[in-house]
Structures are given as C-alpha cells and as structure tokens.
C-alpha cells in the first residue's frame, strides 16, 4: 500500500461532457481541485468543477496558455479531439497525462490504434482499409467487400459513420464521413461489416502499481453508430470473457499508464473481435452508476491517483437507456421525470447540456431488475417517459 499519496490533487479535464461530469463528482468527493475544459461554456462537467476554461483543445497555443495558468498535476482527456502532440510536451515537463500522452496519441484517430492492435500486436479485427479520396474509397470498398462500414478516422459516437451495402452508396458515405470528421484529417476507414451476436465493452482498469482488473462485461445496442442502451452483466460465457480480458490486457499494456479503458469487442458465435477502445470511461459504462459498488468514474479516479481498489462488486442485473433530444433548441427543459422515477430501482441523470440538437444525448435512465430483460425494459420505459419540451 502506498502511504505517500497526498490529496487533494489538481486535475485538468480536457472535455467536459456527461462522462466528465460524473468523473468530476467522483474527484470532488475526495476533495480534489478540478479545472474543466471544453469548446463551449457551461458544459456538464464545468457545472461541478472548481473552475472552467473554454478553448479549442486542438490548438497547441490555447492548451499551453491554460496549462501555464493552472499548473495541474494531472491532465485527463475526456474526448479524442485534442492536440495530443502537445500532451507529449506536457508529459515531458512532468505533468502526468492519463493514461499516457502516447496512448492519447494512439487513440486520437482510429488508424493508429488499429495499426497497433492489428499490425503490431496481431489482434483479430475486422478487415479494413483507408482512403484519402473518393477514388481511393471506391477501391478500398472493393477490397474490403460489402456490406461495410465507413467512418472518419477522427470521430466518435458514430458521427460521420455509415453502413454501405453496395458500390452505389460509396459516394454518399464518403461525403457524410468528410462532412462529420472532427479535427484536421480527411481520412476515412472502411471496415468489413461484422455480423455479431452481441457487442460488449470490457471496462479494464490499469493501475500504476497493482494488477490490471476488469469489470464484468457490458452488453450494448447501437443505432447510427451511437449507443442506445447497455446492460451488465452481458452473458457471453467464461471462455469468451477470458479471451476478451487477455486481448484487453495485451493492448492496454502496450498503451501503458493508468486509468480505466473501455475496450470494445464484437462477439460472434465463434470469435471475439477487437473493435476499438477509449482510454477513459466509456458511454456504455454509465450503467455502472447503478450496477457496481464503484462506478467507472470512481475506478478511473482511483487508478489515476494510485488509490487502492480493494474490490469491484457487480450488484446484479442492471441497464441504461439514453435520453436523446428530438430537435434543435437553446432552451432545454424536460417533463416526465417524476413518472420515470416512480418505478422502484430506476434512476435518471440529466446532464445539463445547455443546448440540444437532434439525437444529442441529454440524459440517461438507469434501472435494476431481477433479470437483464426486466432491467432493460425498465430503463427503456423510464427513458421514453422523459421528454424534452
Ligand atoms: N465493422 C463493423 N461491423 C459491424 N458494426 C460496426 C462496425 N463498426 C462499427 N459498428 C457499429 O457502430 C458502432 C460504433 O462504431 P465505433 O465504436 O467504431 O464508433 P465510435 O464513433 O468510435 O463510437 P463511440 O465513440 O461511441 O465508441 C459500434 O458499436 C457497432 O455497433
Ligand atoms: N462516445 C463518446 C462519448 O459518449 N463522449 C461523451 O459525450 C460528450 C460529448 O457530447 P456532445 O457531443 O453532446 O457535446 C463527451 O464530452 C463525453 O462526455
Ligand atoms: Mg465505439
């Protein structure tokens, strides 16, 4: 046990959405000082942080200015779209970047992490190819085959992603990907469509001076490349759990550092196929707000600070279902929360995002049940009762 750990610490969070908000709450509960950063004011995590900064996180100069102003002990990325080369510099100056600056660089874009997993570590992934132009995408699609999935190399939550059935749909997939790409790379990845039985997130906790530990697998369902509901535990059998854990260990060891990772897999009848990972809490992992003794945000915090995690206890069948905005609005208000909360073992989190647009995630419903079916049904019903007005 490390008795030399001193609290509070100064944490700078780069990205301040719903995942950051729960992380800040966990950090505040141990009295830490948090600087919440994002591209817009009054972002969810800013509402619970000590101070906030509004900057472009893709700008090296703006990152430099706020790091000099606040002198954090830790820099904790919450999104991918960050000038990660600058994080390498901060790390060299003695600031701890989570999980490491190199890991944030590997996972900023889909191509680097895919090359690490597939080329360097020999991990099974979907067949894939890249393209910089529509012409290249046409050729790459032919190589990968149909149906396939086209995604910008830099994007998240399914932005710019489409399933392509035949050559006639390639051009619109290209245009959609380029229009929704974040950052400055005009590169897309095309992947073989995997007809999986279930997809899971394996929350993997990498610690500085203790073994890597795992949460029980989280099953999820996605639409438009974005998560709609998740549940824990996901029933994939012990053998596939072991296989997924071994892959998650291999790839998180290669990335190094400490913190929680959301490692995503497609599970087919016979195979465990690595998809991608987040070097931070995962959206589908919000179910742990109700399903574990320590949620994914508390686990991330403890791993970062080097605090012990004596046990992770799964508390039984639980589920989450998202609450999405239906239209664009500068006024965010809800009805139906009271109705949703009248059901036992149901909870609602509203993120406090200041504006809405179609499909923007505004909140989440959480539920427990005697079975996964019951927990999912309760979470979905509760989510559908909450309506934006
Ligand atoms: N090759 C594929 N075969 C089948 N389905 C896929 C494939 N790639 C992506 N999907 C579906 O789209 C979802 C989103 O894809 P992916 O995780 O790559 O995107 P993302 O934008 O990084 O999402 P997030 O940031 O929310 O994790 C997957 O969870 C899966 O449901
Ligand atoms: N799949 C990644 C993910 O869920 N990220 C979460 O969504 C926020 C952005 O939301 P916004 O697009 O509504 O601003 C991010 O800040 C993070 O909390
Ligand atoms: Mg994903």
Short mmCIF file of C-alpha atoms and ligand atoms in Angstrom, two decimals:
data_model
loop_
_atom_site.label_atom_id
_atom_site.label_comp_id
_atom_site.label_asym_id
_atom_site.label_seq_id
_atom_site.Cartn_x
_atom_site.Cartn_y
_atom_site.Cartn_z
CA UNK A 1 0.00 0.00 0.00
CA UNK A 2 1.24 3.45 -0.91
CA UNK A 3 1.07 5.70 2.17
CA UNK A 4 2.75 8.63 0.48
CA UNK A 5 -0.23 9.62 -1.68
CA UNK A 6 -1.31 13.14 -0.85
CA UNK A 7 -4.69 14.66 -1.52
CA UNK A 8 -6.03 16.95 -2.84
CA UNK A 9 -4.52 16.98 -6.33
CA UNK A 10 -5.10 19.40 -9.20
CA UNK A 11 -6.81 17.70 -12.14
CA UNK A 12 -7.32 19.26 -15.56
CA UNK A 13 -10.11 17.58 -17.53
CA UNK A 14 -9.94 18.05 -21.32
CA UNK A 15 -13.54 17.58 -22.43
CA UNK A 16 -16.46 18.30 -20.13
CA UNK A 17 -19.43 16.22 -21.26
CA UNK A 18 -21.56 13.80 -19.27
CA UNK A 19 -18.71 11.37 -18.68
CA UNK A 20 -16.51 14.17 -17.38
CA UNK A 21 -19.28 15.39 -15.12
CA UNK A 22 -19.51 12.08 -13.28
CA UNK A 23 -15.72 11.91 -13.10
CA UNK A 24 -15.58 15.39 -11.56
CA UNK A 25 -18.21 14.41 -9.00
CA UNK A 26 -16.04 11.42 -8.02
CA UNK A 27 -12.95 13.66 -7.81
CA UNK A 28 -14.75 16.31 -5.76
CA UNK A 29 -15.90 13.69 -3.28
CA UNK A 30 -12.25 13.20 -2.35
CA UNK A 31 -11.74 16.96 -2.22
CA UNK A 32 -9.65 17.31 -5.38
CA UNK A 33 -9.41 20.54 -7.36
CA UNK A 34 -10.72 20.30 -10.92
CA UNK A 35 -10.29 22.56 -13.93
CA UNK A 36 -12.91 21.57 -16.53
CA UNK A 37 -12.15 22.44 -20.17
CA UNK A 38 -14.27 22.26 -23.32
CA UNK A 39 -15.06 24.13 -26.51
CA UNK A 40 -18.24 25.68 -25.15
CA UNK A 41 -19.30 27.35 -21.88
CA UNK A 42 -21.38 25.73 -19.17
CA UNK A 43 -20.61 22.19 -20.36
CA UNK A 44 -21.84 19.46 -17.97
CA UNK A 45 -18.53 18.88 -16.12
CA UNK A 46 -17.96 22.63 -15.76
CA UNK A 47 -21.11 22.82 -13.66
CA UNK A 48 -19.47 20.75 -10.91
CA UNK A 49 -15.79 21.73 -11.30
CA UNK A 50 -13.85 24.35 -9.32
CA UNK A 51 -13.05 26.41 -12.41
CA UNK A 52 -13.51 26.09 -16.15
CA UNK A 53 -11.84 27.17 -19.38
CA UNK A 54 -13.37 27.45 -22.86
CA UNK A 55 -10.78 26.82 -25.59
CA UNK A 56 -10.19 24.86 -28.76
CA UNK A 57 -8.45 21.72 -27.48
CA UNK A 58 -6.98 21.22 -30.96
CA UNK A 59 -4.95 24.41 -30.50
CA UNK A 60 -1.46 23.90 -29.03
CA UNK A 61 -1.25 27.59 -28.08
CA UNK A 62 -4.52 27.57 -26.19
CA UNK A 63 -3.60 24.37 -24.35
CA UNK A 64 -0.25 25.90 -23.42
CA UNK A 65 -1.93 29.02 -22.03
CA UNK A 66 -4.32 27.17 -19.70
CA UNK A 67 -1.70 24.68 -18.52
CA UNK A 68 0.60 27.57 -17.63
CA UNK A 69 -2.24 29.36 -15.86
CA UNK A 70 -3.38 26.38 -13.75
CA UNK A 71 -0.31 24.13 -13.43
CA UNK A 72 -2.24 20.87 -12.99
CA UNK A 73 -0.73 17.69 -11.53
CA UNK A 74 -2.75 15.55 -13.95
CA UNK A 75 -4.19 16.13 -17.44
CA UNK A 76 -7.14 13.85 -18.04
CA UNK A 77 -8.54 13.71 -21.59
CA UNK A 78 -12.29 13.13 -21.84
CA UNK A 79 -12.63 13.26 -25.66
CA UNK A 80 -10.41 12.24 -28.60
CA UNK A 81 -10.18 15.54 -30.45
CA UNK A 82 -7.21 17.09 -28.62
CA UNK A 83 -3.83 18.28 -29.93
CA UNK A 84 -2.18 15.21 -28.44
CA UNK A 85 1.34 16.13 -29.65
CA UNK A 86 1.14 18.93 -27.10
CA UNK A 87 0.31 16.42 -24.37
CA UNK A 88 3.65 14.70 -25.06
CA UNK A 89 5.34 18.02 -24.29
CA UNK A 90 3.39 18.49 -21.04
CA UNK A 91 4.32 14.96 -20.00
CA UNK A 92 8.00 15.69 -20.62
CA UNK A 93 7.62 18.71 -18.34
CA UNK A 94 6.48 16.45 -15.51
CA UNK A 95 2.68 16.63 -15.71
CA UNK A 96 1.04 13.19 -15.61
CA UNK A 97 -1.12 12.67 -18.71
CA UNK A 98 -3.78 9.94 -18.41
CA UNK A 99 -3.34 7.17 -19.32
CA UNK A 100 -0.11 8.43 -21.04
CA UNK A 101 0.46 11.08 -23.67
CA UNK A 102 1.48 8.39 -26.16
CA UNK A 103 -1.76 6.47 -25.51
CA UNK A 104 -3.89 9.55 -26.17
CA UNK A 105 -1.96 9.98 -29.42
CA UNK A 106 -2.56 6.36 -30.41
CA UNK A 107 -6.29 6.60 -29.74
CA UNK A 108 -6.96 10.10 -31.06
CA UNK A 109 -7.58 8.66 -34.53
CA UNK A 110 -8.87 5.22 -35.45
CA UNK A 111 -5.94 4.37 -37.73
CA UNK A 112 -3.11 4.45 -35.17
CA UNK A 113 -4.82 2.26 -32.59
CA UNK A 114 -5.95 -0.12 -35.34
CA UNK A 115 -2.37 -0.44 -36.60
CA UNK A 116 -1.12 -1.04 -33.05
CA UNK A 117 -3.73 -3.73 -32.39
CA UNK A 118 -3.67 -5.49 -35.73
CA UNK A 119 -0.20 -4.95 -37.23
CA UNK A 120 1.96 -4.76 -34.11
CA UNK A 121 0.09 -6.97 -31.66
CA UNK A 122 -1.56 -9.35 -34.14
CA UNK A 123 -5.02 -8.95 -32.60
CA UNK A 124 -8.03 -10.07 -34.66
CA UNK A 125 -10.03 -7.10 -36.05
CA UNK A 126 -12.50 -6.64 -38.91
CA UNK A 127 -10.83 -6.48 -42.31
CA UNK A 128 -10.14 -2.80 -43.07
CA UNK A 129 -8.58 -0.28 -45.43
CA UNK A 130 -8.13 3.51 -45.57
CA UNK A 131 -8.88 6.23 -48.10
CA UNK A 132 -7.98 9.90 -48.57
CA UNK A 133 -10.19 10.43 -51.63
CA UNK A 134 -13.47 9.14 -53.03
CA UNK A 135 -11.50 7.26 -55.68
CA UNK A 136 -9.42 5.53 -53.02
CA UNK A 137 -12.57 4.72 -51.04
CA UNK A 138 -14.12 3.10 -54.11
CA UNK A 139 -11.08 0.85 -54.49
CA UNK A 140 -10.81 0.20 -50.72
CA UNK A 141 -14.51 -0.79 -50.56
CA UNK A 142 -14.00 -3.30 -53.34
CA UNK A 143 -11.04 -4.75 -51.41
CA UNK A 144 -12.91 -4.98 -48.08
CA UNK A 145 -16.18 -6.14 -49.66
CA UNK A 146 -19.86 -5.34 -48.96
CA UNK A 147 -21.61 -4.61 -46.71
CA UNK A 148 -19.01 -2.47 -44.97
CA UNK A 149 -18.82 0.42 -42.53
CA UNK A 150 -17.26 3.77 -43.46
CA UNK A 151 -16.08 6.12 -40.67
CA UNK A 152 -13.91 9.24 -40.46
CA UNK A 153 -10.63 8.29 -38.74
CA UNK A 154 -11.37 11.05 -36.27
CA UNK A 155 -14.90 11.00 -34.88
CA UNK A 156 -16.82 9.50 -32.00
CA UNK A 157 -20.36 8.47 -31.06
CA UNK A 158 -20.94 7.34 -34.66
CA UNK A 159 -20.53 10.80 -36.18
CA UNK A 160 -19.95 10.53 -39.95
CA UNK A 161 -20.37 6.75 -39.89
CA UNK A 162 -22.46 4.77 -42.39
CA UNK A 163 -23.12 1.19 -43.38
CA UNK A 164 -22.57 0.75 -47.13
CA UNK A 165 -24.44 -2.04 -48.91
CA UNK A 166 -23.06 -1.69 -52.44
CA UNK A 167 -20.77 0.40 -54.64
CA UNK A 168 -23.64 2.81 -55.45
CA UNK A 169 -23.66 4.04 -51.82
CA UNK A 170 -19.93 4.73 -51.55
CA UNK A 171 -20.07 8.36 -52.67
CA UNK A 172 -22.70 9.42 -50.13
CA UNK A 173 -20.79 7.56 -47.38
CA UNK A 174 -17.65 9.49 -48.39
CA UNK A 175 -19.44 12.85 -48.31
CA UNK A 176 -21.09 12.07 -44.97
CA UNK A 177 -17.79 10.96 -43.41
CA UNK A 178 -15.87 14.03 -44.58
CA UNK A 179 -18.64 16.42 -43.51
CA UNK A 180 -18.67 14.93 -39.99
CA UNK A 181 -14.96 14.39 -39.42
CA UNK A 182 -13.50 16.12 -36.36
CA UNK A 183 -10.02 17.55 -36.38
CA UNK A 184 -7.88 18.11 -39.42
CA UNK A 185 -7.51 14.67 -41.08
CA UNK A 186 -9.52 13.96 -44.24
CA UNK A 187 -9.02 10.24 -43.95
CA UNK A 188 -11.66 7.54 -43.66
CA UNK A 189 -11.52 3.90 -42.64
CA UNK A 190 -13.67 1.26 -44.31
CA UNK A 191 -14.29 -1.90 -42.30
CA UNK A 192 -15.81 -5.25 -43.09
CA UNK A 193 -19.30 -5.35 -41.54
CA UNK A 194 -19.21 -7.86 -38.67
CA UNK A 195 -22.47 -9.69 -38.19
CA UNK A 196 -22.05 -10.07 -34.43
CA UNK A 197 -24.33 -11.79 -31.94
CA UNK A 198 -23.63 -9.17 -29.32
CA UNK A 199 -21.16 -6.36 -28.81
CA UNK A 200 -19.61 -5.60 -25.47
CA UNK A 201 -17.48 -3.09 -23.62
CA UNK A 202 -14.95 -4.59 -21.25
CA UNK A 203 -14.07 -1.92 -18.70
CA UNK A 204 -10.40 -2.53 -17.95
CA UNK A 205 -8.70 -0.80 -15.03
CA UNK A 206 -4.97 -0.36 -15.44
CA UNK A 207 -3.19 0.63 -12.24
CA UNK A 208 0.24 2.16 -11.60
CA UNK A 209 1.42 -0.39 -9.05
CA UNK A 210 -1.19 -3.12 -8.96
CA UNK A 211 -2.53 -5.70 -11.42
CA UNK A 212 -5.00 -4.85 -14.18
CA UNK A 213 -8.56 -5.65 -13.16
CA UNK A 214 -11.79 -5.97 -15.14
CA UNK A 215 -15.45 -5.18 -14.69
CA UNK A 216 -17.96 -7.74 -15.78
CA UNK A 217 -18.76 -7.28 -19.49
CA UNK A 218 -21.32 -4.70 -20.56
CA UNK A 219 -23.59 -5.55 -23.49
CA UNK A 220 -24.90 -2.74 -25.68
CA UNK A 221 -27.06 -1.86 -28.62
CA UNK A 222 -26.16 0.94 -31.01
CA UNK A 223 -28.06 2.91 -33.67
CA UNK A 224 -26.44 5.29 -36.17
CA UNK A 225 -23.14 4.23 -34.55
CA UNK A 226 -24.29 5.68 -31.23
CA UNK A 227 -25.14 3.82 -28.04
CA UNK A 228 -28.85 3.45 -27.20
CA UNK A 229 -28.85 1.03 -24.28
CA UNK A 230 -26.37 -1.02 -22.28
CA UNK A 231 -26.63 -3.73 -19.66
CA UNK A 232 -24.44 -5.60 -17.20
CA UNK A 233 -23.57 -8.43 -16.90
CA UNK A 234 -23.54 -9.46 -20.56
CA UNK A 235 -23.89 -13.20 -20.90
CA UNK A 236 -21.07 -14.25 -23.27
CA UNK A 237 -19.69 -17.23 -21.35
CA UNK A 238 -16.50 -17.66 -19.33
CA UNK A 239 -14.31 -18.63 -22.25
CA UNK A 240 -15.08 -15.52 -24.29
CA UNK A 241 -14.70 -13.35 -21.19
CA UNK A 242 -11.20 -14.79 -20.72
CA UNK A 243 -10.35 -14.19 -24.37
CA UNK A 244 -11.58 -10.59 -24.21
CA UNK A 245 -9.67 -9.98 -20.97
CA UNK A 246 -6.46 -11.32 -22.50
CA UNK A 247 -6.80 -9.02 -25.52
CA UNK A 248 -7.70 -6.03 -23.34
CA UNK A 249 -4.67 -6.72 -21.13
CA UNK A 250 -2.38 -7.03 -24.14
CA UNK A 251 -3.46 -3.77 -25.73
CA UNK A 252 -3.68 -1.71 -22.52
CA UNK A 253 -0.21 -2.95 -21.52
CA UNK A 254 1.07 -1.74 -24.88
CA UNK A 255 -0.50 1.68 -24.24
CA UNK A 256 0.79 1.90 -20.67
CA UNK A 257 -0.03 4.33 -17.87
CA UNK A 258 -3.03 4.14 -15.59
CA UNK A 259 -6.78 4.67 -15.72
CA UNK A 260 -9.88 2.92 -16.97
CA UNK A 261 -10.25 1.83 -20.59
CA UNK A 262 -13.46 0.91 -22.39
CA UNK A 263 -12.38 -1.92 -24.66
CA UNK A 264 -14.99 -2.71 -27.33
CA UNK A 265 -15.48 -6.15 -28.86
CA UNK A 266 -17.78 -7.78 -31.39
CA UNK A 267 -18.77 -11.26 -30.22
CA UNK A 268 -19.72 -13.72 -32.95
CA UNK A 269 -20.64 -17.36 -32.47
CA UNK A 270 -17.00 -18.42 -32.54
CA UNK A 271 -14.93 -15.28 -32.17
CA UNK A 272 -14.02 -12.31 -30.02
CA UNK A 273 -13.13 -9.47 -32.39
CA UNK A 274 -11.47 -6.29 -31.12
CA UNK A 275 -13.17 -3.12 -32.37
CA UNK A 276 -11.70 -0.06 -30.63
CA UNK A 277 -11.06 1.37 -27.19
CA UNK A 278 -11.45 4.54 -25.19
CA UNK A 279 -8.56 5.35 -22.81
CA UNK A 280 -11.12 6.74 -20.33
CA UNK A 281 -14.63 5.96 -19.08
CA UNK A 282 -17.00 4.70 -21.79
CA UNK A 283 -20.52 5.93 -22.54
CA UNK A 284 -21.96 2.39 -22.35
CA UNK A 285 -20.28 2.15 -18.93
CA UNK A 286 -22.74 4.67 -17.47
CA UNK A 287 -24.68 1.59 -16.41
CA UNK A 288 -22.06 1.18 -13.65
CA UNK A 289 -23.61 4.24 -11.97
CA UNK A 290 -26.18 1.73 -10.75
CA UNK A 291 -24.60 -1.71 -11.26
CA UNK A 292 -21.35 -1.67 -9.25
CA UNK A 293 -20.04 -0.77 -5.80
CA UNK A 294 -17.53 1.50 -7.56
CA UNK A 295 -18.66 3.06 -10.83
CA UNK A 296 -16.35 3.51 -13.84
CA UNK A 297 -15.66 7.14 -12.86
CA UNK A 298 -14.60 6.25 -9.32
CA UNK A 299 -12.44 3.45 -10.72
CA UNK A 300 -10.80 5.87 -13.15
CA UNK A 301 -10.09 8.33 -10.34
CA UNK A 302 -8.62 5.71 -8.02
CA UNK A 303 -6.44 4.29 -10.78
CA UNK A 304 -5.19 7.78 -11.71
CA UNK A 305 -4.39 8.79 -8.14
CA UNK A 306 -2.87 5.41 -7.27
CA UNK A 307 -5.52 4.70 -4.64
CA UNK A 308 -6.32 1.05 -3.94
CA UNK A 309 -9.30 -0.70 -5.47
CA UNK A 310 -9.98 -3.39 -2.91
CA UNK A 311 -12.83 -4.97 -4.84
CA UNK A 312 -15.19 -4.36 -7.75
CA UNK A 313 -18.58 -5.77 -6.89
CA UNK A 314 -21.23 -6.29 -9.57
CA UNK A 315 -24.60 -5.73 -7.91
CA UNK A 316 -26.87 -7.73 -10.23
CA UNK A 317 -28.86 -7.23 -13.43
CA UNK A 318 -28.81 -3.58 -14.46
CA UNK A 319 -29.31 -1.48 -17.59
CA UNK A 320 -29.06 2.02 -19.02
CA UNK A 321 -31.05 3.69 -21.80
CA UNK A 322 -30.26 7.06 -23.34
CA UNK A 323 -32.46 10.16 -23.37
CA UNK A 324 -31.96 11.92 -26.70
CA UNK A 325 -33.00 15.33 -27.97
CA UNK A 326 -35.51 15.33 -30.82
CA UNK A 327 -34.81 18.80 -32.22
CA UNK A 328 -32.58 21.84 -32.10
CA UNK A 329 -33.21 24.16 -29.18
CA UNK A 330 -31.46 26.74 -26.97
CA UNK A 331 -33.89 26.04 -24.18
CA UNK A 332 -33.56 22.68 -22.50
CA UNK A 333 -36.40 21.51 -20.28
CA UNK A 334 -37.95 18.12 -19.56
CA UNK A 335 -41.20 16.59 -18.41
CA UNK A 336 -41.87 13.03 -17.29
CA UNK A 337 -39.00 12.76 -14.79
CA UNK A 338 -41.45 12.25 -11.92
CA UNK A 339 -43.26 9.47 -13.81
CA UNK A 340 -39.98 7.75 -14.65
CA UNK A 341 -38.76 7.89 -11.06
CA UNK A 342 -41.96 6.41 -9.65
CA UNK A 343 -40.73 2.91 -10.61
CA UNK A 344 -38.56 1.12 -7.98
CA UNK A 345 -34.87 0.73 -8.79
CA UNK A 346 -34.96 3.37 -11.51
CA UNK A 347 -32.76 6.45 -11.60
CA UNK A 348 -32.48 9.35 -14.06
CA UNK A 349 -29.45 11.54 -14.77
CA UNK A 350 -29.94 14.75 -16.79
CA UNK A 351 -26.61 16.09 -18.00
CA UNK A 352 -27.43 19.81 -18.02
CA UNK A 353 -26.25 20.38 -21.63
CA UNK A 354 -27.17 23.97 -22.42
CA UNK A 355 -28.42 23.34 -25.97
CA UNK A 356 -30.00 20.49 -27.89
CA UNK A 357 -29.91 19.15 -31.43
CA UNK A 358 -31.41 16.01 -32.95
CA UNK A 359 -30.00 12.83 -31.36
CA UNK A 360 -27.82 14.75 -28.87
CA UNK A 361 -27.59 12.68 -25.66
CA UNK A 362 -29.19 14.78 -22.91
CA UNK A 363 -29.59 12.23 -20.15
CA UNK A 364 -29.66 8.58 -19.23
CA UNK A 365 -32.10 6.28 -17.44
CA UNK A 366 -30.69 3.58 -15.15
CA UNK A 367 -32.51 0.56 -13.77
CA UNK A 368 -32.05 -2.66 -11.91
CA UNK A 369 -34.20 -5.76 -12.33
CA UNK A 370 -34.47 -9.43 -11.48
CA UNK A 371 -33.26 -10.23 -14.99
CA UNK A 372 -31.47 -8.36 -17.77
CA UNK A 373 -34.74 -8.37 -19.71
CA UNK A 374 -36.52 -6.65 -16.82
CA UNK A 375 -33.70 -4.14 -16.20
CA UNK A 376 -33.57 -3.20 -19.92
CA UNK A 377 -37.31 -2.89 -20.10
CA UNK A 378 -37.42 -0.60 -17.05
CA UNK A 379 -34.55 1.58 -18.28
CA UNK A 380 -36.10 1.95 -21.75
CA UNK A 381 -39.53 2.75 -20.32
CA UNK A 382 -38.07 5.34 -17.95
CA UNK A 383 -36.03 6.95 -20.75
CA UNK A 384 -39.07 7.15 -23.01
CA UNK A 385 -41.09 8.90 -20.31
CA UNK A 386 -38.62 11.77 -20.11
CA UNK A 387 -39.45 14.19 -22.92
CA UNK A 388 -37.87 17.49 -23.91
CA UNK A 389 -40.42 20.32 -24.02
N1 LIG B 1 -17.11 -3.19 -38.62
C1 LIG B 1 -18.30 -3.10 -38.03
N2 LIG B 1 -19.21 -4.10 -38.15
C2 LIG B 1 -20.42 -4.02 -37.58
N3 LIG B 1 -20.82 -2.97 -36.83
C3 LIG B 1 -19.96 -1.96 -36.65
C4 LIG B 1 -18.66 -1.96 -37.24
N4 LIG B 1 -18.03 -0.84 -36.88
C5 LIG B 1 -18.90 -0.15 -36.11
N5 LIG B 1 -20.06 -0.81 -35.96
C6 LIG B 1 -21.22 -0.38 -35.15
O1 LIG B 1 -21.16 1.01 -34.95
C7 LIG B 1 -20.90 1.30 -33.56
C8 LIG B 1 -20.00 2.50 -33.43
O2 LIG B 1 -18.75 2.21 -34.03
P1 LIG B 1 -17.39 2.69 -33.37
O3 LIG B 1 -17.36 2.23 -31.97
O4 LIG B 1 -16.29 2.33 -34.26
O5 LIG B 1 -17.66 4.27 -33.47
P2 LIG B 1 -17.40 5.45 -32.50
O6 LIG B 1 -17.87 6.64 -33.27
O7 LIG B 1 -16.00 5.43 -32.05
O8 LIG B 1 -18.33 5.24 -31.28
P3 LIG B 1 -18.03 5.62 -29.72
O9 LIG B 1 -17.20 6.84 -29.71
O10 LIG B 1 -19.42 5.87 -29.21
O11 LIG B 1 -17.42 4.41 -29.12
C9 LIG B 1 -20.33 0.02 -32.99
O12 LIG B 1 -20.50 -0.04 -31.60
C10 LIG B 1 -21.13 -1.02 -33.78
O13 LIG B 1 -22.44 -1.13 -33.27
N1 LIG B 2 -18.83 8.12 -27.25
C1 LIG B 2 -18.12 9.18 -26.66
C2 LIG B 2 -18.99 9.90 -25.63
O1 LIG B 2 -20.07 9.48 -25.31
N2 LIG B 2 -18.48 11.02 -25.13
C3 LIG B 2 -19.19 11.85 -24.21
O2 LIG B 2 -20.04 12.75 -24.91
C4 LIG B 2 -19.59 14.09 -24.72
C5 LIG B 2 -19.85 14.96 -25.93
O3 LIG B 2 -21.22 15.12 -26.04
P1 LIG B 2 -21.87 16.17 -27.10
O4 LIG B 2 -21.47 15.68 -28.46
O5 LIG B 2 -23.34 16.07 -26.84
O6 LIG B 2 -21.29 17.52 -26.79
C6 LIG B 2 -18.14 13.97 -24.34
O7 LIG B 2 -17.64 15.12 -23.70
C7 LIG B 2 -18.19 12.73 -23.46
O8 LIG B 2 -18.67 13.02 -22.17
MG1 LIG B 3 -17.18 2.71 -30.14
#
